[in-house]
Amino acid sequence: MLKRTINFIKYRWIAFGFSLTLFAVFTSFTVYNGGMVMGVDFVGGVKIIAKFSQGIDEEKIRTALKDFNPSVQQIGSSENNEYIVSTKLESGKETSLKESEKLKAALTEKFAGVEFRSVENVGPAVGSFLKRSALKLSIVAIVLMMVYLSFRFEFKYSLGVMAALMHDIIITTAFVGFARVEFNIPVVAALLTIFGFSVNDTIVIFDRVRENLQNETTKVNYLDLVNRSITETMSRTILTTLTVIFSVLSLYLLGGEGLNDFAKVLLFGLFVGTYSTVYLASPVLVAMEKLTSK
């Protein structure tokens, strides 16, 4: 535990400016490049599980099928030589069926002895359904979290937590567009994971604020108390965040293409979630305390 109290709240305006700058840059870049890159899950496309007769790497498959701009992911052990090959749908449902036949023909031509374990055509209607389902899931998660926080904390604490949560989700979603990461089901899972991580980190600090407030026998400056609470929990915040970052970094470096985007989004979200707890949620709590005390 740090013995000297650090005045974290002092730098809140720098943090606010940093967040606004990130959002403006990410959003501008995304709009300039034509908007979000939607994945097969949401726009439709073709997914094929293919088993190859001999060992082959993902890059060789991508090069052979470069006209389809495919996403390739190895599944199972390397000895099985099984891969998921997927490509996004360009137009209607009929095109999806034709695209799967073209993709199968290309695989058969380029690689002798290839076997197709499964062929899945995701039409526009299914993609639209998944998109709506992902949006509903995110809204339900936010509403349930608000209900939980209303019972767990007083209103001023809950408002600080929700401000940090919405900040993390919005900035990370903007990052997805900026990094040209395909927005798909794994990315939605990463956003919800960030959602949970940010809540947990903020609650730890706010619990310490309430604990310190109850232990004070005399009137204390609320700003100093919040700074002290953040300082006292900083070692826990750093250790927890580093532990998670090392795990996610392993996924990013060793998980292959299938986990690469998930890990990339999660790494960015962990950084944003950690600093928003200190420089956004806590300043909102201090501001609400000033308002309620008046």
Short mmCIF file of C-alpha atoms in Angstrom, two decimals, residues 1-11 212 216 220-234:
data_model
loop_
_atom_site.label_atom_id
_atom_site.label_comp_id
_atom_site.label_asym_id
_atom_site.label_seq_id
_atom_site.Cartn_x
_atom_site.Cartn_y
_atom_site.Cartn_z
CA MET A 1 0.00 0.00 0.00
CA LEU A 2 1.28 3.47 -0.90
CA LYS A 3 1.88 5.66 2.17
CA ARG A 4 1.77 9.02 0.40
CA THR A 5 -1.62 10.10 -0.88
CA ILE A 6 -1.56 10.97 -4.58
CA ASN A 7 -3.89 13.68 -5.86
CA PHE A 8 -5.38 11.71 -8.77
CA ILE A 9 -8.48 13.89 -9.09
CA LYS A 10 -6.25 16.87 -9.83
CA TYR A 11 -5.64 15.50 -13.34
CA ASN A 212 -12.85 5.24 5.00
CA GLU A 216 -13.70 9.02 10.06
CA VAL A 220 -13.05 15.28 6.41
CA ASN A 221 -12.45 16.81 3.00
CA TYR A 222 -14.24 14.46 0.60
CA LEU A 223 -11.79 15.10 -2.23
CA ASP A 224 -8.85 14.12 0.00
CA LEU A 225 -10.71 11.02 1.17
CA VAL A 226 -11.35 9.84 -2.41
CA ASN A 227 -7.70 10.44 -3.34
CA ARG A 228 -6.61 8.47 -0.29
CA SER A 229 -8.96 5.61 -1.16
CA ILE A 230 -7.63 5.42 -4.72
CA THR A 231 -4.06 5.46 -3.44
CA GLU A 232 -4.75 2.67 -0.94
CA THR A 233 -6.25 0.42 -3.62
CA MET A 234 -3.75 1.32 -6.36
#
